[in-house]
CSV table of C-alpha atoms in Angstrom, one decimal:
chain,number,residue,atom,x,y,z
A,1,MET,CA,5.5,56.7,-114.1
A,2,ARG,CA,2.8,54.0,-113.4
A,3,ASP,CA,2.6,51.8,-110.8
A,4,LEU,CA,3.7,48.4,-112.2
A,5,ASP,CA,0.5,46.3,-111.0
A,6,GLU,CA,-1.8,48.7,-112.7
A,7,VAL,CA,0.4,48.9,-115.5
A,8,PHE,CA,0.8,44.7,-116.0
A,9,ALA,CA,-3.1,44.5,-115.1
A,10,GLY,CA,-3.6,46.9,-118.0
A,11,LEU,CA,-1.1,45.1,-120.6
A,12,ALA,CA,-3.0,41.7,-119.4
A,13,LYS,CA,-5.9,43.4,-121.4
A,14,SER,CA,-3.9,44.2,-124.3
A,15,SER,CA,-4.8,41.2,-127.1
A,16,PHE,CA,-1.5,42.7,-129.0
A,17,ARG,CA,0.6,42.6,-126.4
A,18,ARG,CA,-1.0,39.3,-124.4
A,19,LYS,CA,0.7,37.6,-127.8
A,20,PHE,CA,4.1,38.3,-126.8
A,21,HIS,CA,6.1,35.0,-125.0
A,22,LEU,CA,9.5,33.8,-124.7
A,23,ASN,CA,10.0,31.3,-127.0
A,24,GLY,CA,12.0,28.1,-126.6
A,25,LYS,CA,15.6,29.7,-127.6
A,26,ASP,CA,14.9,32.7,-125.4
A,27,ARG,CA,14.1,30.7,-122.4
A,28,GLY,CA,17.2,28.6,-122.8
A,29,TYR,CA,19.2,32.0,-123.6
A,30,LEU,CA,17.5,33.7,-120.2
A,31,ARG,CA,18.5,30.2,-118.3
A,32,ASP,CA,21.9,29.8,-119.8
A,33,LYS,CA,23.3,33.6,-119.3
A,34,GLY,CA,20.9,34.3,-116.6
A,35,MET,CA,19.1,37.5,-115.9
A,36,ALA,CA,21.8,39.5,-114.4
A,37,LEU,CA,23.3,39.3,-117.8
A,38,VAL,CA,20.5,40.2,-119.8
A,39,LEU,CA,19.2,42.8,-117.8
A,40,ASN,CA,22.6,44.2,-118.4
A,41,HIS,CA,22.0,44.1,-122.0
A,42,ALA,CA,18.4,45.5,-121.3
A,43,GLN,CA,20.1,48.4,-119.7
A,44,ASP,CA,22.7,48.8,-122.8
A,45,PHE,CA,19.8,48.6,-125.2
A,46,ILE,CA,17.6,51.2,-123.1
A,47,ASP,CA,20.8,53.4,-122.8
A,48,LYS,CA,21.2,53.4,-127.0
A,49,ARG,CA,17.8,53.0,-128.2
A,50,LEU,CA,15.1,54.5,-125.5
A,51,ALA,CA,17.4,57.3,-123.5
A,52,ALA,CA,17.6,60.0,-126.1
A,53,ALA,CA,15.3,62.5,-126.0
A,54,GLU,CA,14.4,61.5,-129.8
A,55,PRO,CA,15.9,58.2,-130.4
A,56,VAL,CA,16.8,57.5,-133.9
A,57,ASN,CA,14.1,55.3,-135.8
A,58,ASP,CA,11.6,56.2,-132.8
A,59,GLY,CA,9.0,53.3,-133.3
A,60,LYS,CA,11.1,51.2,-135.3
A,61,GLN,CA,14.1,50.5,-133.6
A,62,THR,CA,13.3,47.3,-131.2
A,63,PRO,CA,13.4,43.8,-133.3
A,64,PHE,CA,10.2,41.6,-132.2
A,65,ARG,CA,12.9,38.5,-131.9
A,66,GLY,CA,16.5,37.8,-131.6
A,67,HIS,CA,17.1,38.6,-127.9
A,68,PRO,CA,14.5,38.1,-124.9
A,69,VAL,CA,14.8,42.0,-124.0
A,70,PHE,CA,13.2,42.4,-127.4
A,71,VAL,CA,10.2,40.2,-126.8
A,72,ALA,CA,10.1,41.9,-123.1
A,73,GLN,CA,9.7,45.7,-124.4
A,74,HIS,CA,7.3,44.5,-126.8
A,75,ALA,CA,5.0,42.5,-124.2
A,76,THR,CA,5.5,45.4,-121.8
A,77,ALA,CA,5.3,48.5,-124.3
A,78,CYS,CA,8.7,49.9,-123.4
A,79,CYS,CA,9.4,49.2,-127.0
A,80,CYS,CA,9.4,53.3,-128.3
A,81,ARG,CA,9.0,56.7,-126.7
A,82,GLY,CA,5.3,56.8,-128.1
A,83,CYS,CA,4.6,53.4,-126.0
A,84,LEU,CA,6.4,54.4,-123.0
A,85,GLU,CA,4.1,57.6,-123.1
A,86,LYS,CA,1.0,55.7,-123.6
A,87,TRP,CA,1.2,52.8,-121.4
A,88,HIS,CA,3.6,54.5,-118.3
A,89,ARG,CA,3.4,57.8,-118.5
A,90,ILE,CA,6.5,58.7,-119.8
A,91,PRO,CA,6.6,62.1,-121.5
A,92,GLN,CA,7.8,61.6,-125.3
A,93,GLY,CA,10.7,64.5,-126.0
A,94,LEU,CA,12.7,64.6,-122.9
A,95,ALA,CA,15.5,62.1,-122.4
A,96,LEU,CA,14.9,59.6,-120.0
A,97,SER,CA,16.1,60.5,-116.7
A,98,GLN,CA,18.1,57.8,-114.7
A,99,GLN,CA,14.8,56.8,-112.6
A,100,GLU,CA,13.3,56.6,-115.5
A,101,GLN,CA,15.7,54.3,-117.2
A,102,ALA,CA,15.9,52.1,-113.6
A,103,TYR,CA,11.9,52.1,-114.3
A,104,VAL,CA,12.0,50.5,-117.4
A,105,LEU,CA,14.5,48.1,-116.1
A,106,GLN,CA,12.2,47.1,-113.5
A,107,VAL,CA,9.3,46.7,-115.9
A,108,LEU,CA,11.3,44.4,-117.9
A,109,GLU,CA,12.4,42.3,-115.2
A,110,ARG,CA,9.3,42.1,-114.2
A,111,TRP,CA,7.9,40.4,-117.1
A,112,LEU,CA,11.1,38.2,-117.9
A,113,LEU,CA,10.7,36.6,-114.4
A,114,LEU,CA,6.9,36.0,-114.9
A,115,GLU,CA,7.7,34.2,-118.4
A,116,SER,CA,10.6,32.4,-117.0
A,117,THR,CA,8.7,30.7,-114.6
A,118,ASP,CA,5.5,30.4,-116.5
A,119,ASP,CA,5.5,26.2,-118.2
């Protein structure tokens, strides 16, 4: 796992990752439901879509829209195990540890906080 400042500096240089932003509906959802509930959803998505050693449909399991966390996952390269390995140095082929899951959640929270204060 990498230092978050280092990861976010790298993401800022990626034209693909930089194009992801919360739309009005996603910002409203985050504001109305609150960060705590949205992060509970994020943990559930991590558990069900990323944590397994070989997730079902890996590389295609994260929608591009429909929930603020999905947008955050693509923006931060936490969308599939290949991206987690490339960007965060979390190896594929092994189930995510509790520490790795907490790290992914921390990455998503940081991006969501930045986006929610971005006007």
